[in-house]
PDB file of C-alpha atoms in Angstrom:
ATOM      1  CA  MET A   3     -17.689 -45.405 -84.945  1.00 50.00           C
ATOM      2  CA  PRO A   4     -14.453 -47.343 -85.390  1.00 50.00           C
ATOM      3  CA  ASP A   5     -12.970 -49.073 -82.384  1.00 52.00           C
ATOM      4  CA  HIS A   6     -10.532 -46.806 -80.544  1.00 48.00           C
ATOM      5  CA  ASN A   7      -7.705 -49.310 -80.990  1.00 49.00           C
ATOM      6  CA  GLU A   8      -8.319 -49.890 -84.681  1.00 48.00           C
ATOM      7  CA  GLN A   9      -6.164 -48.171 -87.288  1.00 50.00           C
ATOM      8  CA  GLU A  10      -8.141 -45.386 -89.002  1.00 50.00           C
ATOM      9  CA  GLU A  11      -8.326 -45.502 -92.777  1.00 55.00           C
ATOM     10  CA  GLY A  12      -5.245 -43.931 -94.343  1.00 55.00           C
ATOM     11  CA  GLN A  13      -3.428 -43.555 -91.035  1.00 56.00           C
ATOM     12  CA  VAL A  14       0.196 -44.775 -90.965  1.00 56.00           C
ATOM     13  CA  MET A  15       1.000 -46.678 -87.781  1.00 53.00           C
ATOM     14  CA  LEU A  16       4.619 -46.076 -86.798  1.00 53.00           C
ATOM     15  CA  PRO A  17       6.642 -48.646 -84.872  1.00 53.00           C
ATOM     16  CA  PRO A  18       7.410 -47.844 -81.226  1.00 56.00           C
ATOM     17  CA  GLN A  19      10.392 -45.572 -80.791  1.00 61.00           C
ATOM     18  CA  PRO A  20      13.566 -47.262 -79.491  1.00 68.00           C
ATOM     19  CA  LEU A  21      14.783 -46.272 -76.052  1.00 73.00           C
ATOM     20  CA  LYS A  22      17.275 -43.410 -76.150  1.00 76.00           C
ATOM     21  CA  ALA A  23      20.812 -43.976 -74.959  1.00 78.00           C
ATOM     22  CA  ARG A  24      21.945 -41.792 -72.089  1.00 84.00           C
ATOM     23  CA  LYS A  25      25.228 -39.976 -72.443  1.00 87.00           C
ATOM     24  CA  GLY A  26      28.060 -42.085 -71.073  1.00 88.00           C
ATOM     25  CA  ARG A  27      25.886 -45.115 -70.351  1.00 93.00           C
ATOM     26  CA  GLY A  28      25.852 -48.535 -71.980  1.00 92.00           C
ATOM     27  CA  ALA A  29      22.392 -49.795 -70.994  1.00 93.00           C
ATOM     28  CA  VAL A  30      19.332 -47.986 -72.303  1.00 91.00           C
ATOM     29  CA  SER A  31      16.991 -49.282 -69.597  1.00 90.00           C
ATOM     30  CA  ASN A  32      16.828 -50.406 -66.000  1.00 89.00           C
ATOM     31  CA  LEU A  33      15.201 -53.745 -66.686  1.00 88.00           C
ATOM     32  CA  GLN A  34      14.237 -55.881 -63.700  1.00 86.00           C
ATOM     33  CA  GLY A  35      16.524 -58.480 -62.258  1.00 86.00           C
ATOM     34  CA  ARG A  36      15.486 -62.100 -62.492  1.00 85.00           C
ATOM     35  CA  TYR A  37      14.783 -62.377 -58.759  1.00 84.00           C
ATOM     36  CA  GLU A  38      12.186 -59.606 -58.630  1.00 80.00           C
ATOM     37  CA  GLY A  39       8.899 -60.825 -57.151  1.00 74.00           C
ATOM     38  CA  HIS A  40       6.689 -58.411 -59.089  1.00 72.00           C
ATOM     39  CA  GLY A  41       6.760 -57.350 -62.710  1.00 69.00           C
ATOM     40  CA  ARG A  42       6.741 -53.678 -63.694  1.00 68.00           C
ATOM     41  CA  GLU A  43       6.312 -52.150 -67.104  1.00 66.00           C
ATOM     42  CA  ASP A  44       6.994 -48.522 -68.038  1.00 64.00           C
ATOM     43  CA  PHE A  45       4.047 -46.603 -69.432  1.00 61.00           C
ATOM     44  CA  ASP A  46       4.160 -42.975 -70.479  1.00 64.00           C
ATOM     45  CA  ASP A  47       0.863 -41.261 -69.675  1.00 66.00           C
ATOM     46  CA  GLY A  48       2.238 -37.869 -70.671  1.00 66.00           C
ATOM     47  CA  TRP A  49       2.781 -36.568 -67.156  1.00 69.00           C
ATOM     48  CA  SER A  50       6.310 -37.883 -66.552  1.00 58.00           C
ATOM     49  CA  ASP A  51       9.348 -35.750 -67.331  1.00 55.00           C
ATOM     50  CA  GLY A  52      11.516 -38.865 -67.650  1.00 52.00           C
ATOM     51  CA  ASP A  53      13.565 -37.900 -64.589  1.00 49.00           C
ATOM     52  CA  GLU A  54      13.024 -40.825 -62.234  1.00 50.00           C
ATOM     53  CA  ASP A  55      15.535 -43.030 -60.452  1.00 52.00           C
ATOM     54  CA  GLY A  56      18.675 -40.966 -60.730  1.00 55.00           C
ATOM     55  CA  GLY A  57      18.135 -39.078 -63.965  1.00 54.00           C
ATOM     56  CA  GLU A  58      18.861 -35.439 -64.601  1.00 52.00           C
ATOM     57  CA  ASP A  59      17.323 -32.968 -67.017  1.00 51.00           C
ATOM     58  CA  ALA A  60      17.349 -33.953 -70.662  1.00 53.00           C
ATOM     59  CA  ASP A  61      19.809 -32.324 -73.033  1.00 53.00           C
ATOM     60  CA  ALA A  62      18.715 -29.395 -75.178  1.00 50.00           C
ATOM     61  CA  ASP A  63      18.784 -31.618 -78.265  1.00 53.00           C
ATOM     62  CA  GLY A  64      16.235 -33.973 -76.690  1.00 55.00           C
ATOM     63  CA  ALA A  65      18.664 -36.739 -75.730  1.00 59.00           C
ATOM     64  CA  ALA A  66      17.753 -38.917 -72.794  1.00 64.00           C
ATOM     65  CA  PRO A  67      18.645 -37.433 -69.398  1.00 70.00           C
ATOM     66  CA  ALA A  68      21.977 -38.255 -67.807  1.00 77.00           C
ATOM     67  CA  TRP A  69      22.195 -40.851 -65.057  1.00 85.00           C
ATOM     68  CA  LYS A  70      24.080 -40.102 -61.851  1.00 92.00           C
ATOM     69  CA  THR A  71      26.635 -42.450 -60.326  1.00 95.00           C
ATOM     70  CA  HIS A  72      26.335 -43.298 -56.632  1.00 97.00           C
ATOM     71  CA  VAL A  73      29.182 -45.069 -54.814  1.00 98.00           C
ATOM     72  CA  THR A  74      28.275 -46.798 -51.540  1.00 98.00           C
ATOM     73  CA  ASP A  75      30.823 -47.955 -48.967  1.00 98.00           C
ATOM     74  CA  GLU A  76      30.562 -51.654 -48.175  1.00 98.00           C
ATOM     75  CA  GLN A  77      32.145 -53.543 -45.287  1.00 98.00           C
ATOM     76  CA  ALA A  78      32.847 -56.900 -46.917  1.00 97.00           C
ATOM     77  CA  ARG A  79      32.955 -60.056 -44.801  1.00 97.00           C
ATOM     78  CA  THR A  80      35.386 -61.883 -47.099  1.00 96.00           C
ATOM     79  CA  ILE A  81      37.573 -60.656 -49.924  1.00 97.00           C
ATOM     80  CA  LEU A  82      39.007 -63.652 -51.816  1.00 96.00           C
ATOM     81  CA  SER A  83      36.787 -65.691 -54.132  1.00 94.00           C
ATOM     82  CA  ARG A  84      37.739 -69.200 -55.203  1.00 91.00           C
ATOM     83  CA  ASN A  85      36.543 -71.236 -58.147  1.00 85.00           C
ATOM     84  CA  ALA A  86      37.107 -74.758 -59.399  1.00 77.00           C
ATOM     85  CA  SER A  87      35.925 -74.219 -62.973  1.00 76.00           C
ATOM     86  CA  PRO A  88      38.248 -75.906 -65.512  1.00 76.00           C
ATOM     87  CA  ASP A  89      37.649 -73.199 -68.145  1.00 74.00           C
ATOM     88  CA  ILE A  90      38.840 -70.304 -65.968  1.00 76.00           C
ATOM     89  CA  PRO A  91      42.639 -69.820 -65.888  1.00 77.00           C
ATOM     90  CA  PHE A  92      42.858 -68.796 -62.219  1.00 84.00           C
ATOM     91  CA  ASN A  93      41.702 -70.191 -58.877  1.00 92.00           C
ATOM     92  CA  VAL A  94      41.605 -67.100 -56.660  1.00 96.00           C
ATOM     93  CA  SER A  95      40.269 -63.622 -57.440  1.00 96.00           C
ATOM     94  CA  LEU A  96      39.727 -60.319 -55.669  1.00 98.00           C
ATOM     95  CA  ASN A  97      37.254 -57.634 -56.683  1.00 98.00           C
ATOM     96  CA  PRO A  98      37.373 -54.312 -54.810  1.00 98.00           C
ATOM     97  CA  TYR A  99      34.070 -53.153 -56.346  1.00 98.00           C
ATOM     98  CA  ARG A 100      30.577 -54.417 -57.173  1.00 98.00           C
ATOM     99  CA  GLY A 101      29.147 -52.896 -60.321  1.00 98.00           C
ATOM    100  CA  CYS A 102      31.234 -51.081 -62.928  1.00 98.00           C
ATOM    101  CA  GLU A 103      30.894 -47.559 -64.241  1.00 97.00           C
ATOM    102  CA  HIS A 104      32.580 -48.428 -67.533  1.00 97.00           C
ATOM    103  CA  GLY A 105      29.098 -49.538 -68.620  1.00 97.00           C
ATOM    104  CA  CYS A 106      30.159 -52.245 -71.078  1.00 97.00           C
ATOM    105  CA  ILE A 107      26.845 -53.475 -72.417  1.00 97.00           C
ATOM    106  CA  TYR A 108      28.100 -57.038 -72.968  1.00 97.00           C
ATOM    107  CA  CYS A 109      29.519 -57.450 -69.436  1.00 97.00           C
ATOM    108  CA  PHE A 110      28.990 -60.958 -68.062  1.00 94.00           C
ATOM    109  CA  ALA A 111      28.974 -59.534 -64.506  1.00 96.00           C
ATOM    110  CA  ARG A 112      25.800 -57.485 -64.993  1.00 97.00           C
ATOM    111  CA  PRO A 113      23.490 -60.255 -63.671  1.00 96.00           C
ATOM    112  CA  THR A 114      25.302 -60.176 -60.306  1.00 96.00           C
ATOM    113  CA  HIS A 115      23.481 -56.940 -59.436  1.00 96.00           C
ATOM    114  CA  SER A 116      20.271 -58.967 -59.350  1.00 95.00           C
ATOM    115  CA  TYR A 117      21.558 -60.588 -56.158  1.00 93.00           C
ATOM    116  CA  LEU A 118      21.482 -57.123 -54.577  1.00 94.00           C
ATOM    117  CA  GLY A 119      17.885 -56.452 -55.622  1.00 93.00           C
ATOM    118  CA  LEU A 120      19.098 -54.000 -58.254  1.00 95.00           C
ATOM    119  CA  SER A 121      18.872 -53.880 -62.023  1.00 95.00           C
ATOM    120  CA  PRO A 122      21.624 -55.361 -64.210  1.00 96.00           C
ATOM    121  CA  GLY A 123      20.921 -52.412 -66.509  1.00 96.00           C
ATOM    122  CA  LEU A 124      21.593 -48.807 -65.538  1.00 96.00           C
ATOM    123  CA  ASP A 125      21.872 -49.732 -61.838  1.00 97.00           C
ATOM    124  CA  PHE A 126      24.887 -51.953 -62.546  1.00 97.00           C
ATOM    125  CA  GLU A 127      26.856 -49.076 -64.024  1.00 97.00           C
ATOM    126  CA  SER A 128      25.608 -46.308 -61.718  1.00 97.00           C
ATOM    127  CA  LYS A 129      25.155 -47.905 -58.269  1.00 98.00           C
ATOM    128  CA  ILE A 130      28.661 -48.971 -57.324  1.00 98.00           C
ATOM    129  CA  PHE A 131      29.627 -50.666 -54.061  1.00 98.00           C
ATOM    130  CA  ALA A 132      33.180 -50.128 -52.819  1.00 98.00           C
ATOM    131  CA  LYS A 133      34.630 -52.745 -50.466  1.00 98.00           C
ATOM    132  CA  VAL A 134      36.435 -50.185 -48.344  1.00 98.00           C
ATOM    133  CA  ASN A 135      37.955 -52.798 -46.018  1.00 98.00           C
ATOM    134  CA  ALA A 136      39.436 -54.870 -48.874  1.00 98.00           C
ATOM    135  CA  PRO A 137      43.119 -54.167 -48.033  1.00 98.00           C
ATOM    136  CA  GLU A 138      42.634 -55.057 -44.364  1.00 98.00           C
ATOM    137  CA  LEU A 139      40.744 -58.250 -45.199  1.00 98.00           C
ATOM    138  CA  LEU A 140      43.446 -59.261 -47.663  1.00 98.00           C
ATOM    139  CA  ARG A 141      46.231 -58.717 -45.136  1.00 98.00           C
ATOM    140  CA  ARG A 142      44.327 -60.820 -42.591  1.00 98.00           C
ATOM    141  CA  GLU A 143      43.800 -63.605 -45.152  1.00 97.00           C
ATOM    142  CA  LEU A 144      47.466 -63.709 -46.168  1.00 97.00           C
ATOM    143  CA  ALA A 145      48.514 -63.895 -42.489  1.00 97.00           C
ATOM    144  CA  LYS A 146      46.582 -67.118 -41.812  1.00 96.00           C
ATOM    145  CA  ALA A 147      48.799 -70.112 -41.095  1.00 96.00           C
ATOM    146  CA  SER A 148      46.642 -72.200 -43.435  1.00 96.00           C
ATOM    147  CA  TYR A 149      46.969 -69.814 -46.401  1.00 96.00           C
ATOM    148  CA  VAL A 150      48.645 -71.308 -49.479  1.00 94.00           C
ATOM    149  CA  PRO A 151      49.998 -68.639 -51.871  1.00 94.00           C
ATOM    150  CA  GLU A 152      48.951 -68.701 -55.519  1.00 95.00           C
ATOM    151  CA  PRO A 153      48.436 -65.864 -58.017  1.00 96.00           C
ATOM    152  CA  ILE A 154      45.465 -63.623 -57.239  1.00 98.00           C
ATOM    153  CA  ALA A 155      43.492 -62.340 -60.205  1.00 97.00           C
ATOM    154  CA  LEU A 156      42.570 -58.732 -59.454  1.00 97.00           C
ATOM    155  CA  GLY A 157      39.538 -57.085 -61.020  1.00 94.00           C
ATOM    156  CA  VAL A 158      38.154 -59.934 -63.110  1.00 92.00           C
ATOM    157  CA  ASN A 159      34.455 -59.506 -62.296  1.00 92.00           C
ATOM    158  CA  THR A 160      34.315 -55.715 -62.458  1.00 96.00           C
ATOM    159  CA  ASP A 161      37.176 -53.416 -63.440  1.00 98.00           C
ATOM    160  CA  ALA A 162      39.478 -52.612 -60.512  1.00 98.00           C
ATOM    161  CA  TYR A 163      40.444 -49.354 -62.267  1.00 98.00           C
ATOM    162  CA  GLN A 164      36.987 -47.951 -62.957  1.00 98.00           C
ATOM    163  CA  PRO A 165      36.547 -44.152 -62.470  1.00 97.00           C
ATOM    164  CA  CYS A 166      35.861 -44.159 -58.701  1.00 97.00           C
ATOM    165  CA  GLU A 167      39.232 -45.866 -58.089  1.00 98.00           C
ATOM    166  CA  ARG A 168      40.922 -42.583 -58.964  1.00 98.00           C
ATOM    167  CA  GLU A 169      39.869 -41.166 -55.598  1.00 97.00           C
ATOM    168  CA  LEU A 170      39.168 -44.256 -53.467  1.00 98.00           C
ATOM    169  CA  LYS A 171      42.492 -45.983 -54.326  1.00 98.00           C
ATOM    170  CA  LEU A 172      41.300 -49.377 -53.069  1.00 98.00           C
ATOM    171  CA  THR A 173      43.130 -51.208 -55.858  1.00 98.00           C
ATOM    172  CA  ARG A 174      46.289 -49.241 -55.112  1.00 98.00           C
ATOM    173  CA  ARG A 175      46.091 -50.202 -51.423  1.00 98.00           C
ATOM    174  CA  VAL A 176      45.479 -53.868 -52.299  1.00 98.00           C
ATOM    175  CA  LEU A 177      48.571 -53.815 -54.520  1.00 98.00           C
ATOM    176  CA  GLU A 178      50.587 -52.268 -51.705  1.00 98.00           C
ATOM    177  CA  VAL A 179      49.681 -55.225 -49.473  1.00 98.00           C
ATOM    178  CA  LEU A 180      50.599 -57.732 -52.187  1.00 98.00           C
ATOM    179  CA  HIS A 181      53.847 -55.905 -52.933  1.00 98.00           C
ATOM    180  CA  GLU A 182      54.796 -55.859 -49.248  1.00 98.00           C
ATOM    181  CA  CYS A 183      54.046 -59.583 -48.924  1.00 97.00           C
ATOM    182  CA  GLU A 184      55.758 -60.413 -52.248  1.00 98.00           C
ATOM    183  CA  HIS A 185      52.602 -62.139 -53.392  1.00 98.00           C
ATOM    184  CA  PRO A 186      51.936 -62.760 -57.136  1.00 98.00           C
ATOM    185  CA  VAL A 187      49.106 -60.901 -58.840  1.00 98.00           C
ATOM    186  CA  ALA A 188      47.546 -60.722 -62.298  1.00 98.00           C
ATOM    187  CA  LEU A 189      45.371 -57.802 -63.361  1.00 98.00           C
ATOM    188  CA  ILE A 190      42.978 -57.212 -66.240  1.00 97.00           C
ATOM    189  CA  THR A 191      41.564 -53.801 -67.112  1.00 98.00           C
ATOM    190  CA  LYS A 192      40.302 -51.473 -69.843  1.00 98.00           C
ATOM    191  CA  SER A 193      41.509 -48.384 -68.001  1.00 98.00           C
ATOM    192  CA  ALA A 194      44.580 -46.219 -68.494  1.00 98.00           C
ATOM    193  CA  LEU A 195      44.450 -45.511 -64.739  1.00 98.00           C
ATOM    194  CA  ILE A 196      46.598 -48.602 -64.213  1.00 98.00           C
ATOM    195  CA  GLU A 197      49.567 -46.455 -65.291  1.00 98.00           C
ATOM    196  CA  ARG A 198      49.311 -44.711 -61.910  1.00 98.00           C
ATOM    197  CA  ASP A 199      50.500 -47.927 -60.256  1.00 98.00           C
ATOM    198  CA  ILE A 200      53.453 -48.648 -62.543  1.00 98.00           C
ATOM    199  CA  ASP A 201      55.822 -48.081 -59.634  1.00 98.00           C
ATOM    200  CA  LEU A 202      54.354 -51.013 -57.689  1.00 98.00           C
ATOM    201  CA  LEU A 203      53.774 -53.254 -60.686  1.00 98.00           C
ATOM    202  CA  ALA A 204      57.244 -52.745 -62.129  1.00 98.00           C
ATOM    203  CA  ALA A 205      58.872 -53.630 -58.809  1.00 98.00           C
ATOM    204  CA  MET A 206      56.744 -56.766 -58.555  1.00 98.00           C
ATOM    205  CA  ALA A 207      57.305 -57.696 -62.207  1.00 98.00           C
ATOM    206  CA  ALA A 208      61.072 -57.530 -61.629  1.00 98.00           C
ATOM    207  CA  LYS A 209      60.547 -60.468 -59.252  1.00 98.00           C
ATOM    208  CA  ARG A 210      58.124 -62.198 -61.665  1.00 98.00           C
ATOM    209  CA  GLN A 211      55.243 -61.431 -59.313  1.00 98.00           C
ATOM    210  CA  ALA A 212      53.009 -59.296 -61.564  1.00 98.00           C
ATOM    211  CA  ALA A 213      51.416 -59.534 -64.987  1.00 98.00           C
ATOM    212  CA  VAL A 214      48.786 -57.416 -66.717  1.00 98.00           C
ATOM    213  CA  ALA A 215      46.174 -58.033 -69.403  1.00 98.00           C
ATOM    214  CA  ILE A 216      44.548 -55.139 -71.253  1.00 98.00           C
ATOM    215  CA  THR A 217      41.164 -55.803 -72.831  1.00 98.00           C
ATOM    216  CA  VAL A 218      40.865 -54.409 -76.352  1.00 98.00           C
ATOM    217  CA  THR A 219      37.500 -55.059 -77.966  1.00 98.00           C
ATOM    218  CA  THR A 220      37.793 -52.913 -81.070  1.00 98.00           C
ATOM    219  CA  LEU A 221      40.001 -50.281 -82.695  1.00 98.00           C
ATOM    220  CA  ASP A 222      36.961 -48.309 -83.871  1.00 98.00           C
ATOM    221  CA  PRO A 223      36.277 -45.444 -81.406  1.00 97.00           C
ATOM    222  CA  ALA A 224      32.629 -45.158 -82.454  1.00 96.00           C
ATOM    223  CA  ILE A 225      31.951 -48.839 -81.758  1.00 97.00           C
ATOM    224  CA  ALA A 226      33.878 -48.560 -78.485  1.00 97.00           C
ATOM    225  CA  ARG A 227      31.762 -45.598 -77.344  1.00 96.00           C
ATOM    226  CA  THR A 228      28.623 -47.656 -77.898  1.00 95.00           C
ATOM    227  CA  LEU A 229      29.843 -50.888 -76.333  1.00 97.00           C
ATOM    228  CA  GLU A 230      32.116 -49.486 -73.578  1.00 97.00           C
ATOM    229  CA  PRO A 231      31.070 -45.857 -73.034  1.00 96.00           C
ATOM    230  CA  ARG A 232      33.260 -44.983 -70.030  1.00 96.00           C
ATOM    231  CA  ALA A 233      36.277 -47.181 -70.665  1.00 97.00           C
ATOM    232  CA  ALA A 234      39.477 -45.787 -72.178  1.00 98.00           C
ATOM    233  CA  ALA A 235      39.423 -45.208 -75.922  1.00 98.00           C
ATOM    234  CA  PRO A 236      41.135 -47.906 -78.045  1.00 98.00           C
ATOM    235  CA  ALA A 237      44.102 -45.672 -78.929  1.00 98.00           C
ATOM    236  CA  ARG A 238      44.586 -44.846 -75.251  1.00 98.00           C
ATOM    237  CA  ARG A 239      44.681 -48.546 -74.359  1.00 98.00           C
ATOM    238  CA  LEU A 240      47.427 -49.100 -76.934  1.00 98.00           C
ATOM    239  CA  ARG A 241      49.460 -46.351 -75.257  1.00 98.00           C
ATOM    240  CA  THR A 242      48.886 -48.065 -71.898  1.00 98.00           C
ATOM    241  CA  ILE A 243      50.211 -51.356 -73.278  1.00 98.00           C
ATOM    242  CA  ARG A 244      53.301 -49.506 -74.484  1.00 98.00           C
ATOM    243  CA  ALA A 245      53.815 -47.689 -71.162  1.00 98.00           C
ATOM    244  CA  LEU A 246      53.544 -50.888 -69.114  1.00 98.00           C
ATOM    245  CA  THR A 247      55.830 -52.770 -71.481  1.00 98.00           C
ATOM    246  CA  GLU A 248      58.477 -50.062 -71.354  1.00 98.00           C
ATOM    247  CA  ALA A 249      58.373 -50.323 -67.537  1.00 98.00           C
ATOM    248  CA  GLY A 250      59.232 -54.025 -67.745  1.00 98.00           C
ATOM    249  CA  ILE A 251      55.736 -55.294 -66.907  1.00 98.00           C
ATOM    250  CA  PRO A 252      54.620 -58.280 -69.022  1.00 98.00           C
ATOM    251  CA  VAL A 253      51.416 -57.394 -70.854  1.00 98.00           C
ATOM    252  CA  GLY A 254      48.966 -59.640 -72.653  1.00 98.00           C
ATOM    253  CA  VAL A 255      45.782 -58.678 -74.458  1.00 98.00           C
ATOM    254  CA  SER A 256      42.260 -60.005 -74.090  1.00 97.00           C
ATOM    255  CA  ILE A 257      40.293 -59.585 -77.320  1.00 97.00           C
ATOM    256  CA  ALA A 258      36.884 -59.714 -75.718  1.00 96.00           C
ATOM    257  CA  PRO A 259      34.233 -60.144 -76.629  1.00 97.00           C
ATOM    258  CA  VAL A 260      34.507 -61.150 -80.257  1.00 98.00           C
ATOM    259  CA  ILE A 261      31.162 -60.076 -81.743  1.00 98.00           C
ATOM    260  CA  PRO A 262      30.409 -61.604 -85.164  1.00 96.00           C
ATOM    261  CA  PHE A 263      30.052 -58.996 -87.930  1.00 96.00           C
ATOM    262  CA  VAL A 264      30.764 -56.144 -85.451  1.00 97.00           C
ATOM    263  CA  THR A 265      34.273 -56.607 -84.022  1.00 97.00           C
ATOM    264  CA  GLU A 266      35.224 -59.961 -85.556  1.00 97.00           C
ATOM    265  CA  PRO A 267      36.398 -58.466 -88.911  1.00 97.00           C
ATOM    266  CA  GLU A 268      39.041 -56.416 -87.034  1.00 97.00           C
ATOM    267  CA  ILE A 269      40.866 -59.273 -85.328  1.00 97.00           C
ATOM    268  CA  GLU A 270      43.924 -59.293 -87.619  1.00 98.00           C
ATOM    269  CA  ARG A 271      44.377 -55.502 -87.506  1.00 98.00           C
ATOM    270  CA  LEU A 272      43.838 -55.506 -83.755  1.00 98.00           C
ATOM    271  CA  LEU A 273      46.469 -58.190 -83.218  1.00 98.00           C
ATOM    272  CA  GLU A 274      48.962 -56.241 -85.332  1.00 98.00           C
ATOM    273  CA  ALA A 275      48.298 -53.070 -83.305  1.00 98.00           C
ATOM    274  CA  VAL A 276      48.699 -54.660 -79.860  1.00 98.00           C
ATOM    275  CA  CYS A 277      51.791 -56.566 -80.979  1.00 98.00           C
ATOM    276  CA  GLU A 278      53.362 -53.320 -82.196  1.00 98.00           C
ATOM    277  CA  ALA A 279      52.496 -51.742 -78.812  1.00 98.00           C
ATOM    278  CA  GLY A 280      54.455 -54.472 -77.031  1.00 98.00           C
ATOM    279  CA  ALA A 281      51.910 -57.119 -76.015  1.00 98.00           C
ATOM    280  CA  LEU A 282      53.514 -60.535 -75.513  1.00 98.00           C
ATOM    281  CA  HIS A 283      50.450 -62.701 -76.087  1.00 98.00           C
ATOM    282  CA  ALA A 284      46.724 -62.517 -76.744  1.00 97.00           C
ATOM    283  CA  HIS A 285      43.610 -64.578 -76.211  1.00 96.00           C
ATOM    284  CA  TYR A 286      39.978 -64.090 -77.166  1.00 95.00           C
ATOM    285  CA  VAL A 287      36.513 -64.654 -75.700  1.00 94.00           C
ATOM    286  CA  VAL A 288      33.470 -64.979 -77.949  1.00 96.00           C
ATOM    287  CA  LEU A 289      30.377 -62.953 -77.019  1.00 96.00           C
ATOM    288  CA  ARG A 290      28.025 -64.714 -74.649  1.00 94.00           C
ATOM    289  CA  LEU A 291      24.783 -63.305 -73.301  1.00 95.00           C
ATOM    290  CA  PRO A 292      23.843 -64.908 -69.965  1.00 94.00           C
ATOM    291  CA  TRP A 293      20.607 -64.068 -68.139  1.00 94.00           C
ATOM    292  CA  GLU A 294      19.720 -60.365 -68.291  1.00 95.00           C
ATOM    293  CA  VAL A 295      22.683 -59.513 -70.537  1.00 96.00           C
ATOM    294  CA  ASN A 296      20.767 -60.869 -73.519  1.00 96.00           C
ATOM    295  CA  PRO A 297      17.866 -58.350 -73.553  1.00 94.00           C
ATOM    296  CA  LEU A 298      20.207 -55.516 -72.560  1.00 95.00           C
ATOM    297  CA  PHE A 299      22.560 -56.265 -75.449  1.00 95.00           C
ATOM    298  CA  GLN A 300      19.694 -56.695 -77.912  1.00 92.00           C
TER     299      GLN A 300
END
């Protein structure tokens, strides 16, 4: 009798099947965060329907089940973050949300969900925390006698215009506070939702108090759907650049990340497209894969 684990004569051993992507999601797994005390490994014994931890029924064509988004209200204790890193072009930032439903698989912020005891994988893009007291905290911070004004970078860790902002309007309310206080702000986003706030941004830009950067990773919609499944399509981002520019808001472009052999060959065409749309300047960031981002991206 041959050993149970040995390959029988003539039998073709197939490689393990890759994990299936879920519709509208960037990560294909919910890998553990680096602070987990115990290791867990998925094993299919044939009894599971693949519907654990937020999944829904699989599609008729056999695609992996969808993954629900849950937004949790958070009462933040502080709202402004400060850094002293010489390679970051701002000192103060504000992020109304933790986690980001855009699901960009290369996102450098994914490992921050490990601090919450959650996965940088599917959890990061489906378990969102909304800092519902952000506008009030900001107003209190700006009112301190010791506060020294300098531009606030809004939405640099996770996108301030991700889908849940459409109803929660935290970013809108933060901008209203900054507009009222005539405080400078710089925003970066992949979302066309920023057009909703053109009224505020245009008024601030007229006083040189607002600037916007739109991230454009690729012009190829198929690549964009894989890398950034719930962000605006590339063509839609170009229209957003044009709309902001026509409103008198200075717009730059972040070509990020530059992925060798994937998005890198497009750089010249991409620069031509954003320039034609009205962008005033552009910068780039090369792909980097810190902590859990590496296995997720692989």
